[in-house]
CSV table of C-alpha atoms in Angstrom, one decimal:
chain,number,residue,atom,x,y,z
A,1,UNK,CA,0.0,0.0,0.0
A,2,UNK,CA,2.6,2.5,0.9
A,3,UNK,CA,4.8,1.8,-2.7
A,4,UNK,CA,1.5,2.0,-4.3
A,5,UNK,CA,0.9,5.5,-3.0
A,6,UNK,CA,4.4,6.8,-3.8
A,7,UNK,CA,4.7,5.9,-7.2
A,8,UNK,CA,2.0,8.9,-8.3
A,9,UNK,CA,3.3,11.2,-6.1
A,10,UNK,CA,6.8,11.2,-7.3
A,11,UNK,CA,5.4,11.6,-11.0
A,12,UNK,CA,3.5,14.3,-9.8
A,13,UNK,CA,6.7,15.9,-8.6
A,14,UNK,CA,8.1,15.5,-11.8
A,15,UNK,CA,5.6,16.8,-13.8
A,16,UNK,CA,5.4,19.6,-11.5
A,17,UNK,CA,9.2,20.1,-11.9
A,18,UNK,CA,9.0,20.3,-15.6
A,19,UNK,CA,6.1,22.4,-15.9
A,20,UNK,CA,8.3,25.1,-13.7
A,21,UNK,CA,11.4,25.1,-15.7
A,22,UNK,CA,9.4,25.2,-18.9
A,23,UNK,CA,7.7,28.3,-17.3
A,24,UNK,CA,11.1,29.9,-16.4
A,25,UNK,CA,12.7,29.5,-19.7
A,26,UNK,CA,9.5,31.3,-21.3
A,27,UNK,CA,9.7,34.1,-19.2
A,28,UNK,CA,13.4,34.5,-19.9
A,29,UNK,CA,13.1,34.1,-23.7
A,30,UNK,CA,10.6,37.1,-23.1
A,31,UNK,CA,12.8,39.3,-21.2
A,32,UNK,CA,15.8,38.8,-23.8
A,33,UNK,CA,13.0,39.4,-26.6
A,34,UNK,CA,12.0,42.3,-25.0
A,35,UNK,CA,15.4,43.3,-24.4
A,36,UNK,CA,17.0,46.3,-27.4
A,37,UNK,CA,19.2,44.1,-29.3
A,38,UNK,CA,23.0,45.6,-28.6
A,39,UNK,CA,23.8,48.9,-30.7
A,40,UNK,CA,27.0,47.9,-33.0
A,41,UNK,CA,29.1,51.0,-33.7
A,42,UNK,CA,30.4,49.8,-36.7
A,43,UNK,CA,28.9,52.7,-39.3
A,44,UNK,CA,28.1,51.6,-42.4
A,45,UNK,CA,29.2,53.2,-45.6
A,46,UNK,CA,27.5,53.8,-48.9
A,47,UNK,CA,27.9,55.7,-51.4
A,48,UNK,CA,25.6,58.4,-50.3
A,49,UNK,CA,27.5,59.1,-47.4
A,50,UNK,CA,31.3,57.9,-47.7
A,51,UNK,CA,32.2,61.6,-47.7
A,52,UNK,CA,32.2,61.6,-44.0
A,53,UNK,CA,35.5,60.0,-43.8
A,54,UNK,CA,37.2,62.7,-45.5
A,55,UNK,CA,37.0,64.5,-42.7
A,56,UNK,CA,38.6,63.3,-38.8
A,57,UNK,CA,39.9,59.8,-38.6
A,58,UNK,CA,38.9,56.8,-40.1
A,59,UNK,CA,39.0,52.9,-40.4
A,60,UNK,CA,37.1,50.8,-42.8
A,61,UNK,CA,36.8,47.4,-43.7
A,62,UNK,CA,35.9,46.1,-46.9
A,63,UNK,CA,33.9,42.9,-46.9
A,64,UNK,CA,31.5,40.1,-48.5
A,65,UNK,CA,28.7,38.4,-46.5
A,66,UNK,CA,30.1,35.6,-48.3
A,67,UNK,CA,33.7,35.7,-47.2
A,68,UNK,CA,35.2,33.4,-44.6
A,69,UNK,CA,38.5,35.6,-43.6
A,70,UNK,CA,35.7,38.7,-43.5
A,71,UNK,CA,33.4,36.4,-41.1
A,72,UNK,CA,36.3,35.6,-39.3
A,73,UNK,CA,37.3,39.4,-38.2
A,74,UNK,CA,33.8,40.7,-38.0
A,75,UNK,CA,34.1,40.3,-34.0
A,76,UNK,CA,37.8,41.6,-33.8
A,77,UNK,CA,36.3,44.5,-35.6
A,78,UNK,CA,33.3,44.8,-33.5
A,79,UNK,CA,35.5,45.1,-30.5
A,80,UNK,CA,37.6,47.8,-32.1
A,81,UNK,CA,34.8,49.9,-32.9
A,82,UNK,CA,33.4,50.0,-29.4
A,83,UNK,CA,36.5,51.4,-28.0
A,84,UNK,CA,36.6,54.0,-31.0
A,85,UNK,CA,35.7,56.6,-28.6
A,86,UNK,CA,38.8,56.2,-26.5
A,87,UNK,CA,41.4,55.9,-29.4
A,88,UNK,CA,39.0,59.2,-30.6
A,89,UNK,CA,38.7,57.3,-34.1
A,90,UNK,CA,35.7,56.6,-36.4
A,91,UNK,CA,35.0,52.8,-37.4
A,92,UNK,CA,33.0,52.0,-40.6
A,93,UNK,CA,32.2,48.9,-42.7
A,94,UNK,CA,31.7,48.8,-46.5
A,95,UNK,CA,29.7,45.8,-47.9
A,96,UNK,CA,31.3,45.2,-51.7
A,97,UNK,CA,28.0,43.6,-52.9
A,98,UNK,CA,25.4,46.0,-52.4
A,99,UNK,CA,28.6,49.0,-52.7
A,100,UNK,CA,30.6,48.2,-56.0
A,101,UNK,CA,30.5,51.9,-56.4
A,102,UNK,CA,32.9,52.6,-53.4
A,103,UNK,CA,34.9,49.0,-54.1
A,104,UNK,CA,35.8,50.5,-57.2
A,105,UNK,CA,36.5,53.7,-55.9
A,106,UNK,CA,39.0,52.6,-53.7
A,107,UNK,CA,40.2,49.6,-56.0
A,108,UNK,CA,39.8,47.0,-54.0
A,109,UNK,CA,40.8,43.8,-55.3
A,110,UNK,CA,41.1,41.8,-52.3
A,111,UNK,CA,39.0,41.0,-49.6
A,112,UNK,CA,39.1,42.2,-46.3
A,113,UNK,CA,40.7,44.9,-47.2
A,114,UNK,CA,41.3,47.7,-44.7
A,115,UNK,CA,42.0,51.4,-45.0
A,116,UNK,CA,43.2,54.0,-43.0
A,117,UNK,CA,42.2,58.0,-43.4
A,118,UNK,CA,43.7,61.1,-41.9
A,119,UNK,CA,41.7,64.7,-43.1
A,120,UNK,CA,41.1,63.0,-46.5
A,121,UNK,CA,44.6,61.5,-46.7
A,122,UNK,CA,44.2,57.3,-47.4
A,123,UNK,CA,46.6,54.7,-46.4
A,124,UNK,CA,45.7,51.3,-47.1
A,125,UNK,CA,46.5,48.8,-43.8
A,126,UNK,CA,48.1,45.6,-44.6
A,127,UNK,CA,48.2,44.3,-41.0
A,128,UNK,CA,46.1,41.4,-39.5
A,129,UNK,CA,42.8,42.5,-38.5
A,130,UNK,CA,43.1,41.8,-35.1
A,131,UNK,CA,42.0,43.9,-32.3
A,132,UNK,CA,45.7,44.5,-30.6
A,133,UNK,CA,47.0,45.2,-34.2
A,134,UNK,CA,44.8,47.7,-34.8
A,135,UNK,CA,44.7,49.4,-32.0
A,136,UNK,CA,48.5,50.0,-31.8
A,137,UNK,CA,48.1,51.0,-35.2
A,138,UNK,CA,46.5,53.8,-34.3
A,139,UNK,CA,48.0,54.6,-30.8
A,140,UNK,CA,51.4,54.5,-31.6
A,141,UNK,CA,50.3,56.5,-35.0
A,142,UNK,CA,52.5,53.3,-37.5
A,143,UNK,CA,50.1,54.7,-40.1
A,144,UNK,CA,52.8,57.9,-40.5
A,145,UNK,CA,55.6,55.1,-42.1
A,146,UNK,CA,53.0,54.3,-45.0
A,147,UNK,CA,52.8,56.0,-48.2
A,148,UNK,CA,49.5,58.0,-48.5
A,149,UNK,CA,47.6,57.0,-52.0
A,150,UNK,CA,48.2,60.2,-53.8
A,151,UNK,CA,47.2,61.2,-57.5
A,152,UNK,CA,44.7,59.1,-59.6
A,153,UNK,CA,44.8,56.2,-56.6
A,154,UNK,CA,43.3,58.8,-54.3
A,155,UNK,CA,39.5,58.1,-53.7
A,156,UNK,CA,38.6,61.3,-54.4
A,157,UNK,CA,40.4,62.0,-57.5
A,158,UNK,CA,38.7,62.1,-61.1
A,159,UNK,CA,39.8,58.9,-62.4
A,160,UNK,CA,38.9,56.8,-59.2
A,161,UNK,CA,35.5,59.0,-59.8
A,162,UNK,CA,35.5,57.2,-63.2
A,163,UNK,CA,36.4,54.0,-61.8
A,164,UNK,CA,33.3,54.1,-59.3
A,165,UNK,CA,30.7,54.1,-61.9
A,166,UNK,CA,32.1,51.3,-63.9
A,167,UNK,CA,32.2,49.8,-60.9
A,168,UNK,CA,28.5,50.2,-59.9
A,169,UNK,CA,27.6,49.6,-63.9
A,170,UNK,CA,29.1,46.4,-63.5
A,171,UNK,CA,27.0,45.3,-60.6
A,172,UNK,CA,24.1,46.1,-61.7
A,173,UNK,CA,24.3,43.9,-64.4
A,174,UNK,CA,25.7,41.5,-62.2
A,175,UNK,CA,21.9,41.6,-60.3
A,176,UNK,CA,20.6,42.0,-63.5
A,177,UNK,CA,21.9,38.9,-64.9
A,178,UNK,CA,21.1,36.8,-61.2
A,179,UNK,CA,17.6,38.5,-61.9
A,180,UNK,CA,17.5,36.5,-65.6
A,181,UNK,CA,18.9,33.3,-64.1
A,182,UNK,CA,18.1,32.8,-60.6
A,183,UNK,CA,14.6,34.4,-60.4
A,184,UNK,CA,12.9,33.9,-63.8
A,185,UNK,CA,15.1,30.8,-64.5
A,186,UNK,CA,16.2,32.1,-67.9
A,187,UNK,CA,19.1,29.9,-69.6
A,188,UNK,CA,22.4,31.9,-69.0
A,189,UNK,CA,23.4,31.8,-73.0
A,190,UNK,CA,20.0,33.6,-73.2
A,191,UNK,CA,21.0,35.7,-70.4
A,192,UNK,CA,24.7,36.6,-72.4
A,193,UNK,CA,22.8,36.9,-75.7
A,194,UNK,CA,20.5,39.6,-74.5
A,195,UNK,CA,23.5,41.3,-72.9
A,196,UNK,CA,25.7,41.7,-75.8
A,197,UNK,CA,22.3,42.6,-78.4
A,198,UNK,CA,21.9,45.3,-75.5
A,199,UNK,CA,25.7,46.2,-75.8
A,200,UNK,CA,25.7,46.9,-79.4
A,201,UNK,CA,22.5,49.0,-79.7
A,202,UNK,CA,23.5,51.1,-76.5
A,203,UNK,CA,26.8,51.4,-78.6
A,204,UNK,CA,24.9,52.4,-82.2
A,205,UNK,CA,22.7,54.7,-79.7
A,206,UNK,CA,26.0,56.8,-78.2
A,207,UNK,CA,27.5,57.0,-81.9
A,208,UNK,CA,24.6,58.9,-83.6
A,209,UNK,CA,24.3,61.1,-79.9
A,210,UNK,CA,28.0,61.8,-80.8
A,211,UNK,CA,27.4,62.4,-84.5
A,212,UNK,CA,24.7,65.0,-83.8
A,213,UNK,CA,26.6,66.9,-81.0
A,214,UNK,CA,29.3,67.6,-83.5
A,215,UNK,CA,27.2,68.5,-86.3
A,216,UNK,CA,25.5,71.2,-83.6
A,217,UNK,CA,28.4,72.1,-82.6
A,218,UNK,CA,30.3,72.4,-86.1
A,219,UNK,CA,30.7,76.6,-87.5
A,220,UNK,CA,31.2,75.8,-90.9
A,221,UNK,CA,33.1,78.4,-92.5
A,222,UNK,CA,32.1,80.9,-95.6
A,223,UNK,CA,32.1,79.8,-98.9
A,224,UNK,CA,34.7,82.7,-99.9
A,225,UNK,CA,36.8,81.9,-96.9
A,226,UNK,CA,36.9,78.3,-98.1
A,227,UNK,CA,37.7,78.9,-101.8
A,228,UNK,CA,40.1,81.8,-100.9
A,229,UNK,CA,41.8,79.1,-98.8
A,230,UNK,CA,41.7,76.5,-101.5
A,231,UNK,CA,43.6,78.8,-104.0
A,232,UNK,CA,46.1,79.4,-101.2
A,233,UNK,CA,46.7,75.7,-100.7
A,234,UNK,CA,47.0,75.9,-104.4
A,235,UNK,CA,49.5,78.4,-104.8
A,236,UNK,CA,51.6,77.4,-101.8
A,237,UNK,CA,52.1,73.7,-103.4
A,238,UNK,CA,53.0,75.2,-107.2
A,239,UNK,CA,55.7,77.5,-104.9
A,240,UNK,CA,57.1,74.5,-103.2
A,241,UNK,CA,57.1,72.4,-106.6
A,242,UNK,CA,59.1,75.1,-108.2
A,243,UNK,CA,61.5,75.5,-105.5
A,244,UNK,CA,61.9,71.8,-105.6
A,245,UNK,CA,62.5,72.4,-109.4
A,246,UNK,CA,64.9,74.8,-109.0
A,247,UNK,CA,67.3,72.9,-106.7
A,248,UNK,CA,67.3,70.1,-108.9
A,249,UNK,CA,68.2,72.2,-111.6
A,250,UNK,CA,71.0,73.7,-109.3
A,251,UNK,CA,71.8,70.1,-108.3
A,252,UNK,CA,72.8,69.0,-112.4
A,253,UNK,CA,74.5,72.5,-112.9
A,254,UNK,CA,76.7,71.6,-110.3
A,255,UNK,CA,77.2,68.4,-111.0
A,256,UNK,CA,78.0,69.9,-114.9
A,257,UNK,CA,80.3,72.2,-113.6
A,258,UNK,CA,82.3,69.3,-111.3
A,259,UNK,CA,82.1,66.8,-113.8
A,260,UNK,CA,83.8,69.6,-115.7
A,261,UNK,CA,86.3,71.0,-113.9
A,262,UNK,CA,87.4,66.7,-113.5
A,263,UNK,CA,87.4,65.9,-117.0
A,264,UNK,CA,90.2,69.6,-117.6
A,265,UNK,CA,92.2,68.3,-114.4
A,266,UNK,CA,92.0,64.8,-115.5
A,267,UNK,CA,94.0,66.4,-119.2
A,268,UNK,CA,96.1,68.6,-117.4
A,269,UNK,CA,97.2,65.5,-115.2
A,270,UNK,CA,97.4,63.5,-118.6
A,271,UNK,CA,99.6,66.7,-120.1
A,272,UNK,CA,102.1,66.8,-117.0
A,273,UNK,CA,102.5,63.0,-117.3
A,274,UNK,CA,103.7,63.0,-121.1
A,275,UNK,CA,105.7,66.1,-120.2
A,276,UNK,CA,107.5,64.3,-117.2
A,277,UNK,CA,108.0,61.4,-119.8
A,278,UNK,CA,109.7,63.4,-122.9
A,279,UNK,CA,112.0,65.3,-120.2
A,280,UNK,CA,112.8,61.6,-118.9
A,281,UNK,CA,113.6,59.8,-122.0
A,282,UNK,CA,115.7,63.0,-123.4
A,283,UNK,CA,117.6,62.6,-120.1
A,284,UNK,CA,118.1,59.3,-120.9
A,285,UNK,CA,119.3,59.7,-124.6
A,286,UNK,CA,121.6,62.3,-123.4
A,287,UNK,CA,123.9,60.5,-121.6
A,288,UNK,CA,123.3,57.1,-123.2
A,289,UNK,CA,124.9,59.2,-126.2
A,290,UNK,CA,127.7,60.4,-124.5
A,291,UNK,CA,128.4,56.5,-123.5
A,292,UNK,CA,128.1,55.6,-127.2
A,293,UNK,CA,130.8,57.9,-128.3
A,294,UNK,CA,133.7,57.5,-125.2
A,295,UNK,CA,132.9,53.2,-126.7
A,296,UNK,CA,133.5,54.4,-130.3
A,297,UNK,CA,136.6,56.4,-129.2
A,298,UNK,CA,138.0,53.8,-127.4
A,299,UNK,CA,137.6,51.2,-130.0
A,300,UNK,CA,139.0,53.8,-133.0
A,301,UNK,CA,142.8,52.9,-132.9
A,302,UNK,CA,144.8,56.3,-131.7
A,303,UNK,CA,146.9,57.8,-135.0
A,304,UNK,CA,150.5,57.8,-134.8
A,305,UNK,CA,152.1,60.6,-133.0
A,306,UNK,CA,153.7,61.8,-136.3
A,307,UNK,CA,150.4,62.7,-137.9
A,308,UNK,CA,149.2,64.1,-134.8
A,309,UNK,CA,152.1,66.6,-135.2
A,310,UNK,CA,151.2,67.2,-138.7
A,311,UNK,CA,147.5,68.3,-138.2
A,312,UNK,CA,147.0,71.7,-136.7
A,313,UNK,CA,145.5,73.7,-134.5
A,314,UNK,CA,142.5,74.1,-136.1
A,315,UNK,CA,141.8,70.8,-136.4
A,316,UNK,CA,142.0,70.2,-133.0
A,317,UNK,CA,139.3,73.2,-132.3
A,318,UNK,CA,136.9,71.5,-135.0
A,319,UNK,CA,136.8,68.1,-132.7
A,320,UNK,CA,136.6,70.4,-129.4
A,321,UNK,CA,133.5,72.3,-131.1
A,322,UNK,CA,132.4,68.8,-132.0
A,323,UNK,CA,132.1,67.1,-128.7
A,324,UNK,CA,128.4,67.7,-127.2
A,325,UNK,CA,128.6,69.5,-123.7
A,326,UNK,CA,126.0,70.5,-121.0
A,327,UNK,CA,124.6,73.2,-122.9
A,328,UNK,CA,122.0,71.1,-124.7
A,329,UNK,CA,120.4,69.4,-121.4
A,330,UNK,CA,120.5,73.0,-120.0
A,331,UNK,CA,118.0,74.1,-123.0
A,332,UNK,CA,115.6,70.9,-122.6
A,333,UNK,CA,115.1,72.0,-118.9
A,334,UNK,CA,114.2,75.3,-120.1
A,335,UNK,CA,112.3,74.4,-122.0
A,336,UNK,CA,110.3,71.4,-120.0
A,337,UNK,CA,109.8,74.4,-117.7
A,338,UNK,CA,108.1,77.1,-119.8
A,339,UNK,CA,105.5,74.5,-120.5
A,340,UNK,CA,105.2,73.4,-116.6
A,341,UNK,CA,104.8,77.4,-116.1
A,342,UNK,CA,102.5,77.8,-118.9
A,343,UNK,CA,100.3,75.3,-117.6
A,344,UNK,CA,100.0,76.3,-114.5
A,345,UNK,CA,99.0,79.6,-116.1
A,346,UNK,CA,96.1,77.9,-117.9
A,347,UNK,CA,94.8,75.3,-114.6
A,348,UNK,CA,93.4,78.8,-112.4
A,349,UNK,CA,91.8,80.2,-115.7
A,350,UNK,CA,89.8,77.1,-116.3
């Protein structure tokens, strides 16, 4: 009897147990429920308002929902922000996917990517995105060893301006095309088809805009001013073909005149060679002559002394008067030379 009674009283227990912690755990799911969810400090950035970071100091992150490393430093980067107020620096967050604009903008092409501002001045952080590293970062002010981006990599230049909206073109076809494929379940070679049929009348389109801005904006000039400068194109090309004509014709006169003045040295050269020639063969007759006659001399037999005595005087003069001297070379040098003289007299005159 007494096991028979305690049997339902300890299940009533139980069931009383478990109705009470079911009870609890309600009211607690209702007081976190009612509870504000905790304020996140991490700002973030569009393209509506990324201005603000041209002013102060700045840290943002570029992520992807998508992204594990992102995921991994979301809480490192949570804690950062919350003690933004005592490093007295602004914390914001960039989301590439619904942002392409400001991706573009500041060229990201890795993600996270991290960036540092100072009064509009960027520096892109390459550290780890961990909570110590960035706050010594920016306490012990490391960001003054890196190179600011300066020029057309600045953010706010005119080419990273440009570089925004291709950006943001880009993914809006990139939703547009998810739209086709994902939502309507188009095929995606439909999908590219339509996109490159829309490519080349948008292309055709900005052509004839362009070919009707410059004929609006075209002055086309009088029709005196055009033939007036048609004549002077003329004129200026028959000038320049005569001028061209005359230094041909300056070229062969020239080239007469050398051609010339080559063929009279090339005669006077030919001239002072035969004269050089005649003086050398007269000096060689000369005294092969003289040889010829001390031979004939020697082989005439000397006369006896007794009809040496018996010629006279005179004789002996004729055979002086007779023997050739060194008169006769003398005149063939004279001579040789009057014509060297007269044609050096005639080479300046030609």
């Amino acid at each position: 009897m007494a096991g028979g009674r305690r049997g339902p009283l300890f299940a009533a227990l139980l069931a009383a147990w478990v109705v009470a912690v079911a009870v609890a755990e309600a009211e607690a799911d209702q007081e976190q429920a009612a509870r504000p969810p905790e304020r996140s400090l991490v700002r973030p950035m569009t393209a509506s308002n990324w201005t603000l970071v041209m002013e102060g100091e700045w840290m943002l992150k570029f992520y992807a929902p998508w992204c594990p490393s992102c995921q991994q430093t979301d809480s490192e980067w949570e804690t950062f922000a919350k003690n933004g107020e005592i490093l007295q620096i602004s914390v914001g967050k960039v989301d590439v996917i619904q942002e392409p604009g400001l991706s573009g903008r500041f060229f990201v092409t890795t993600l996270p990517a991290f960036f540092h501002a100072k009064d509009g001045i960027f520096r892109r952080y390459r550290g780890p995105g961990v909570y110590e590293d960035l706050q010594n970062y920016i306490l012990e002010k490391k960001w003054q060893s890196v190179e600011p981006l300066t020029g057309w990599k600045s953010p706010a230049s005119l080419t990273m301006s440009g570089m925004a909206g291709l950006f943001s073109i880009s993914g809006k076809i990139w939703h547009l095309h998810n739209y086709f494929t994902v939502t309507l379940g188009v095929p995606a070679w439909c999908s590219y088809f339509f996109f490159v049929i829309a490519t080349l009348i948008f292309g055709l389109f900005m052509g004839l805009v362009l070919v009707v801005i410059s004929e609006c904006l075209y002055l086309p000039f009088p029709r005196n001013l055009s033939e007036h400068s048609e004549q002077n194109l003329r004129s200026e090309k028959v000038h320049i073909t005569e001028q061209l004509q005359d230094v041909e014709e300056e070229k062969d006169d020239s080239n007469e005149e050398e051609n010339k003045d080559n063929l009279v040295d090339d005669e006077d050269e030919k001239e002072d060679l035969g004269y050089e020639e005649e003086a050398e063969e007269e000096e060689e007759d000369g005294p092969a002559a003289g040889v010829d006659e001390e031979k004939n001399e020697a082989q005439d037999p000397e006369p006896p002394r007794e009809a040496r005595e018996d010629e006279g005087p005179g004789e002996v003069g004729d055979d002086s008067l007779e023997q050739p001297g060194p008169a006769g070379t003398e005149a063939v040098g004279d001579s040789l030379r009057q014509r060297r003289s007269q044609h050096a007299d005639k080479g300046p005159s030609a």
